[in-house]
Short mmCIF file of C-alpha atoms in Angstrom, two decimals:
data_model
loop_
_atom_site.label_atom_id
_atom_site.label_comp_id
_atom_site.label_asym_id
_atom_site.label_seq_id
_atom_site.Cartn_x
_atom_site.Cartn_y
_atom_site.Cartn_z
CA MET A 18 68.60 5.28 51.66
CA ASN A 19 67.78 5.11 55.67
CA GLY A 20 66.80 2.30 57.98
CA LEU A 21 68.85 -0.58 55.37
CA PRO A 22 70.02 -3.49 57.53
CA ALA A 23 73.80 -4.29 56.99
CA THR A 24 73.75 -6.85 54.97
CA ASP A 25 70.59 -8.41 52.96
CA PHE A 26 70.39 -12.68 52.41
CA THR A 27 69.37 -14.67 49.44
CA ALA A 28 67.16 -18.19 50.43
CA ASN A 29 71.36 -19.76 50.18
CA GLY A 30 73.43 -17.67 52.86
CA ALA A 31 75.12 -16.08 50.07
CA ILE A 32 75.47 -11.79 50.85
CA PRO A 33 74.82 -10.78 47.58
CA LEU A 34 74.84 -6.76 48.23
CA GLN A 35 76.60 -4.62 50.98
CA TYR A 36 73.64 -2.32 51.72
CA GLN A 37 76.30 -0.34 53.71
CA GLN A 38 79.44 -0.11 51.72
CA PHE A 39 77.58 1.14 48.65
CA GLN A 40 75.92 4.14 50.95
CA GLU A 41 79.37 5.22 52.09
CA PHE A 42 80.38 5.36 48.70
CA TRP A 43 78.23 6.63 47.13
CA ARG A 44 78.10 9.06 50.95
CA ALA A 45 81.99 9.55 49.96
CA ALA A 46 81.72 11.08 46.44
CA SER A 47 78.44 12.98 47.74
CA GLU A 48 80.02 15.28 50.07
CA ARG A 49 83.48 15.47 47.72
CA GLN A 50 81.26 17.42 44.75
CA VAL A 51 81.73 14.06 42.64
CA ILE A 52 78.60 14.32 39.74
CA PHE A 53 79.78 11.60 37.66
CA PHE A 54 81.87 8.22 38.11
CA TYR A 55 82.70 5.40 35.72
CA ALA A 56 84.78 2.43 36.50
CA GLY A 57 84.88 0.29 34.15
CA TYR A 58 84.56 -0.79 29.96
CA PHE A 59 84.64 2.26 27.74
CA SER A 60 82.83 1.50 24.08
CA GLN A 61 81.53 3.96 21.58
CA HIS A 62 78.38 3.83 22.62
CA VAL A 63 78.84 4.24 26.45
CA VAL A 64 81.04 7.65 25.31
CA SER A 65 77.26 9.13 23.51
CA ALA A 66 75.56 7.63 26.08
CA ILE A 67 77.30 9.36 28.78
CA ALA A 68 77.87 12.65 26.58
CA GLU A 69 74.02 12.77 26.47
CA THR A 70 73.57 12.73 30.51
CA ILE A 71 76.28 14.58 30.71
CA ARG A 72 74.75 17.68 28.75
CA ALA A 73 71.39 16.89 30.44
CA ARG A 74 72.84 17.70 33.58
CA LEU A 75 74.67 20.81 32.43
CA ASP A 76 71.99 22.34 30.84
CA ALA A 77 69.86 21.63 33.46
CA ALA A 78 72.05 23.16 36.96
CA GLY A 79 72.68 26.52 34.00
CA THR A 80 75.99 25.90 33.31
CA ALA A 81 77.62 28.21 31.05
CA GLY A 82 77.88 27.61 27.26
CA PRO A 83 81.47 28.17 26.54
CA THR A 84 82.36 26.25 29.63
CA SER A 85 79.44 23.41 29.13
CA ARG A 86 81.27 23.14 25.90
CA ARG A 87 84.60 22.58 27.29
CA ILE A 88 83.45 19.72 29.38
CA PHE A 89 82.25 18.05 27.02
CA SER A 90 85.23 18.32 24.75
CA ALA A 91 87.35 17.43 27.45
CA PHE A 92 85.13 13.94 28.29
CA VAL A 93 84.54 12.67 24.62
CA GLU A 94 89.06 12.78 24.61
CA MET A 95 89.54 11.82 27.62
CA SER A 96 86.47 8.75 27.79
CA GLN A 97 88.04 8.38 23.87
CA ASN A 98 91.74 8.06 25.13
CA ILE A 99 90.64 5.39 27.17
CA MET A 100 89.32 3.66 24.32
CA HIS A 101 92.02 3.36 22.45
CA TYR A 102 94.88 3.49 23.87
CA SER A 103 93.82 1.81 27.65
CA ALA A 104 96.07 -1.55 27.98
CA ASP A 105 93.19 -3.16 29.76
CA ALA A 106 90.76 -4.26 26.56
CA LEU A 107 88.50 -6.09 26.35
CA THR A 108 88.83 -6.97 22.28
CA PRO A 109 91.84 -7.30 20.18
CA ALA A 110 94.51 -4.73 20.11
CA GLU A 111 94.86 -3.67 16.38
CA GLN A 112 91.02 -4.03 16.07
CA PRO A 113 89.83 -0.35 14.59
CA ASP A 114 87.23 -0.46 15.95
CA ARG A 115 84.28 -1.36 18.34
CA GLN A 116 86.67 -1.45 20.73
CA ILE A 117 86.02 -1.85 24.20
CA ARG A 118 88.55 -1.41 26.70
CA GLY A 119 88.86 0.12 30.39
CA GLY A 120 89.46 2.89 32.69
CA ALA A 121 87.71 5.13 34.89
CA PHE A 122 86.75 9.58 34.62
CA CYS A 123 84.88 11.66 37.06
CA ILE A 124 83.41 15.41 37.52
CA GLY A 125 83.93 17.15 40.58
CA VAL A 126 82.41 20.94 40.91
CA CYS A 127 84.84 22.88 43.33
CA GLY A 128 83.41 26.23 43.45
CA GLU A 129 83.26 27.35 40.26
CA ARG A 130 85.42 24.81 38.93
CA PHE A 131 85.23 21.22 37.38
CA HIS A 132 87.64 19.19 37.39
CA LEU A 133 87.90 16.01 35.20
CA LEU A 134 89.81 13.53 35.57
CA CYS A 135 90.81 10.16 33.72
CA ALA A 136 92.99 6.66 34.38
CA ASN A 137 94.16 3.60 32.48
CA PRO A 138 96.26 1.39 32.71
CA VAL A 139 99.63 1.74 30.27
CA ALA A 140 101.81 -1.19 29.94
CA SER A 141 104.78 -0.21 32.25
CA GLU A 142 107.62 0.01 28.97
CA ARG A 143 105.29 2.81 27.38
CA VAL A 144 105.68 5.21 30.89
CA GLU A 145 108.92 7.46 29.21
CA ALA A 146 106.99 7.60 26.07
CA ILE A 147 103.58 9.06 27.18
CA ARG A 148 105.53 11.25 29.81
CA ALA A 149 107.70 12.60 26.97
CA ARG A 150 104.28 14.03 25.46
CA ILE A 151 101.87 14.90 28.18
CA GLU A 152 105.06 16.99 30.38
CA PRO A 153 105.40 19.31 27.91
CA LEU A 154 102.10 20.48 27.64
CA CYS A 155 102.04 21.10 32.23
CA ALA A 156 104.25 23.74 31.37
CA MET A 157 103.18 25.72 28.89
CA THR A 158 101.45 28.64 28.45
CA VAL A 159 97.53 29.44 27.36
CA ASP A 160 99.49 31.16 24.08
CA GLU A 161 101.75 28.36 23.68
CA ILE A 162 98.99 25.61 23.92
CA ARG A 163 97.41 28.01 20.60
CA SER A 164 100.23 27.84 18.82
CA ALA A 165 101.35 24.01 19.43
CA TYR A 166 98.11 23.24 18.41
CA ARG A 167 98.14 25.39 15.41
CA THR A 168 101.35 23.44 14.37
CA ALA A 169 100.19 20.07 15.17
CA LEU A 170 97.16 20.67 12.82
CA ARG A 171 99.28 20.98 10.18
CA GLN A 172 101.64 17.98 11.11
CA ALA A 173 100.93 14.45 9.91
CA ALA A 174 100.14 12.62 13.19
CA PRO A 175 102.55 10.32 15.09
CA GLU A 176 103.31 7.22 14.04
CA ASP A 177 101.55 5.85 17.24
CA SER A 178 98.80 7.93 17.29
CA LYS A 179 94.75 6.67 16.58
CA GLY A 180 94.40 10.59 15.86
CA ALA A 181 95.37 13.31 15.43
CA GLY A 182 97.97 13.69 18.41
CA LEU A 183 95.37 16.58 18.48
CA GLY A 184 93.93 15.35 21.25
CA LEU A 185 96.00 16.05 24.77
CA LEU A 186 96.63 19.37 23.19
CA THR A 187 92.77 19.71 22.77
CA MET A 188 92.48 18.96 26.89
CA ALA A 189 95.23 21.39 27.31
CA ARG A 190 93.50 24.12 25.31
CA ASP A 191 90.45 23.54 26.67
CA ALA A 192 91.27 23.80 30.20
CA SER A 193 91.72 26.56 32.57
CA ALA A 194 94.80 25.86 34.50
CA PRO A 195 97.77 23.94 33.64
CA LEU A 196 96.67 19.82 33.00
CA ALA A 197 98.17 17.49 35.63
CA PHE A 198 99.09 13.81 35.61
CA HIS A 199 100.00 11.19 37.16
CA PHE A 200 101.94 7.79 36.86
CA LEU A 201 100.58 5.61 39.80
CA PRO A 202 102.13 1.29 40.54
CA ASP A 203 99.38 -0.64 39.11
CA SER A 204 98.34 -3.51 42.11
CA THR A 205 97.16 -5.73 39.45
CA ASP A 206 99.56 -6.29 37.40
CA ALA A 207 103.65 -5.63 37.74
CA GLY A 208 103.78 -4.78 34.01
CA ARG A 209 101.49 -2.26 34.18
CA THR A 210 100.73 1.30 35.28
CA VAL A 211 98.10 2.98 35.67
CA PHE A 212 97.92 6.51 33.99
CA CYS A 213 96.18 9.50 35.03
CA ILE A 214 95.08 13.12 33.39
CA ALA A 215 93.83 15.94 35.39
CA ALA A 216 92.33 19.12 33.85
CA THR A 217 90.48 21.29 35.57
CA ILE A 218 87.77 23.88 33.43
CA MET B 15 78.08 12.02 -10.51
CA GLU B 16 75.66 10.14 -8.43
CA PRO B 17 74.76 12.24 -5.01
CA PHE B 18 76.77 10.75 -1.66
CA PHE B 19 74.54 11.09 1.62
CA LEU B 20 75.42 9.89 4.94
CA PRO B 21 72.42 10.23 6.95
CA ALA B 22 74.06 11.63 11.30
CA SER B 23 74.39 9.45 14.17
CA PRO B 24 74.53 10.34 17.05
CA THR B 25 78.40 10.60 16.63
CA SER B 26 78.65 11.47 13.02
CA PRO B 27 77.47 14.76 11.39
CA GLU B 28 74.87 13.60 8.36
CA VAL B 29 76.50 14.26 5.11
CA SER B 30 75.16 15.45 2.16
CA PHE B 31 77.02 16.16 -1.00
CA GLU B 32 74.67 17.14 -3.88
CA PHE B 33 76.60 17.45 -6.54
CA ALA B 34 74.29 18.09 -9.26
CA ARG B 35 73.00 20.84 -7.88
CA HIS B 36 76.77 22.06 -6.70
CA HIS B 37 75.72 22.08 -2.73
CA LEU B 38 77.14 19.69 -0.32
CA SER B 39 76.22 20.40 3.41
CA ILE B 40 78.02 18.37 6.42
CA ARG B 41 76.05 19.73 10.06
CA GLY B 42 76.12 17.48 13.28
CA GLU B 43 78.14 16.68 16.02
CA SER B 44 81.58 14.81 15.10
CA TYR B 45 83.01 12.67 17.46
CA PRO B 46 83.17 9.17 15.70
CA GLU B 47 84.91 6.10 16.88
CA ASN B 48 87.36 6.25 14.16
CA ALA B 49 87.62 9.77 12.41
CA ALA B 50 89.90 8.02 9.45
CA ALA B 51 87.35 5.16 8.88
CA PHE B 52 84.33 7.48 8.76
CA TYR B 53 85.67 10.94 6.72
CA GLY B 54 87.76 8.99 4.31
CA PRO B 55 84.51 8.05 1.93
CA VAL B 56 83.91 11.35 2.30
CA ILE B 57 87.38 12.60 1.48
CA ASP B 58 87.09 10.57 -2.13
CA ARG B 59 84.08 11.05 -3.41
CA LEU B 60 84.21 14.66 -2.54
CA ARG B 61 87.94 14.58 -4.21
CA SER B 62 86.74 12.30 -7.47
CA TYR B 63 83.52 15.52 -7.50
CA LEU B 64 86.00 18.64 -7.49
CA ALA B 65 88.66 16.23 -10.09
CA LEU B 66 86.21 16.93 -12.84
CA CYS B 67 84.87 20.94 -11.84
CA ASP B 68 85.72 23.52 -13.69
CA GLY B 69 84.53 27.51 -13.48
CA GLN B 70 82.26 25.91 -10.99
CA ALA B 71 81.31 27.52 -8.37
CA ILE B 72 79.94 25.83 -5.39
CA ASP B 73 78.37 26.02 -2.09
CA VAL B 74 79.59 24.19 0.99
CA HIS B 75 77.86 24.63 4.52
CA VAL B 76 80.08 23.36 7.46
CA ALA B 77 77.10 23.56 10.61
CA LEU B 78 79.04 21.32 13.35
CA ALA B 79 78.11 22.15 16.78
CA TYR B 80 80.64 19.50 17.82
CA PHE B 81 83.88 18.09 16.49
CA ASN B 82 86.82 16.16 18.21
CA SER B 83 89.97 16.33 18.18
CA SER B 84 90.03 13.10 15.29
CA SER B 85 88.34 14.95 12.93
CA THR B 86 90.07 17.68 13.00
CA LYS B 87 92.52 16.68 10.78
CA MET B 88 90.17 15.29 8.73
CA LEU B 89 88.03 18.38 9.07
CA PHE B 90 91.10 20.47 7.01
CA ALA B 91 91.54 17.43 4.90
CA ILE B 92 88.36 18.40 3.41
CA PHE B 93 89.69 22.46 3.23
CA GLU B 94 92.41 21.63 1.50
CA ALA B 95 90.64 19.82 -1.06
CA LEU B 96 88.16 22.51 -1.92
CA ASN B 97 91.10 25.06 -1.73
CA ASP B 98 92.79 23.60 -3.98
CA ALA B 99 89.29 23.36 -6.27
CA ALA B 100 89.65 26.73 -5.65
CA ILE B 101 92.93 27.51 -6.94
CA PHE B 102 91.91 25.39 -10.37
CA GLY B 103 89.68 28.24 -11.31
CA ASN B 104 86.50 27.69 -9.18
CA GLU B 105 84.34 29.39 -7.16
CA VAL B 106 83.97 27.50 -4.00
CA ARG B 107 82.57 29.45 -1.21
CA LEU B 108 81.94 27.45 2.28
CA HIS B 109 79.49 28.50 4.71
CA TRP B 110 80.46 27.91 7.98
CA TYR B 111 78.06 28.27 10.88
CA ARG B 112 78.81 28.83 14.16
CA ASP B 113 77.32 29.40 17.82
CA GLU B 114 77.44 33.21 18.94
CA GLU B 115 79.39 31.62 22.28
CA ASP B 116 81.66 29.10 20.56
CA ASP B 117 85.00 30.77 20.37
CA THR B 118 87.01 27.52 19.38
CA ILE B 119 83.76 27.12 16.48
CA GLN B 120 85.18 30.88 15.69
CA GLU B 121 88.89 29.99 15.59
CA PHE B 122 89.04 27.11 14.03
CA GLY B 123 86.82 28.93 11.25
CA GLN B 124 89.91 31.67 11.58
CA GLU B 125 92.62 29.31 11.18
CA LEU B 126 90.70 28.31 7.65
CA ARG B 127 90.42 31.28 6.88
CA ASP B 128 94.43 31.93 7.11
CA ASP B 129 95.09 28.08 5.66
CA PHE B 130 92.69 28.43 2.83
CA SER B 131 92.61 31.76 1.41
CA SER B 132 91.01 30.36 -2.04
CA LEU B 133 87.62 29.96 -0.12
CA GLU B 134 85.12 32.25 0.57
CA PHE B 135 84.54 32.08 3.20
CA VAL B 136 80.96 33.21 4.65
CA ASP B 137 80.71 33.47 8.16
CA CYS B 138 77.08 31.88 10.08
CA VAL B 139 76.34 33.38 13.38
CA LEU B 140 74.14 31.74 15.23
CA PRO B 141 72.24 33.04 18.29
CA ALA B 142 73.01 31.26 21.48
CA GLY B 143 72.12 27.71 21.66
CA HIS B 144 71.23 27.24 17.87
CA ALA B 145 73.85 25.74 17.07
#
């Protein structure tokens, strides 16, 4: 990557790619030990393809089986959450399959720990309902999480869930520290809020 | 009854119900986009078959290396149907395969044992990395 000009010009004088900025972005991610980052649209094919590369990478790095499985599981829950619930949808909201929705997902390493983060916009009026669902999980002990998981497994799925209402509990169960979440204003749309979840594994 | 077969895909398991042999198996990975849509027909066929069983020995093999949260709920419905058939007088043997390192799948097997006590549960432990 050394010795690249800062910009390159096509025949018509446009700048096709800002090599310098791209390199800075890449370096910033590497310095922060980001081993995977994806921002864009999630479909089932994308989830499946990323899953394959994450698994191969963890295997190649010799990550312990149980840790590797928890990372994999948390990734699937996070990415399918984006695919099912993000407000940034390319497919009709009521479409039951082949959904394509936008968000971001990242895995960083810090010593022995892995940090998984995901983010996607949601309609601002849904914020309080989401908060009510995730906030209690962040305050639970490991035993309380397991007990809540076992209860939810035997209950009917909540009305607004496309899964079993088990997704967040599964993330909490896979994590080795309490889940964290945050709501950020969406700079591109006043009616939306960006919902972020962080899981440490 | 005609056998029921679904080939595996990268995100869904192979489902093979050989009703004539009373041999049912589900194996692979399970994180389809829509677990209810994937498992709905599987559960329907299973229930139709079980409704015809009386005093039958049924062998079930479940070898799932990974299943996501929405599949978990569907699997529970499958085991519930099998357990009901066992209560009704059939002999249902569930072989539950798991990687020796996988505590999540081990714990789920324990949940099944606790909830579906009419099933004859066979814990099948595979050496690490072979699930």
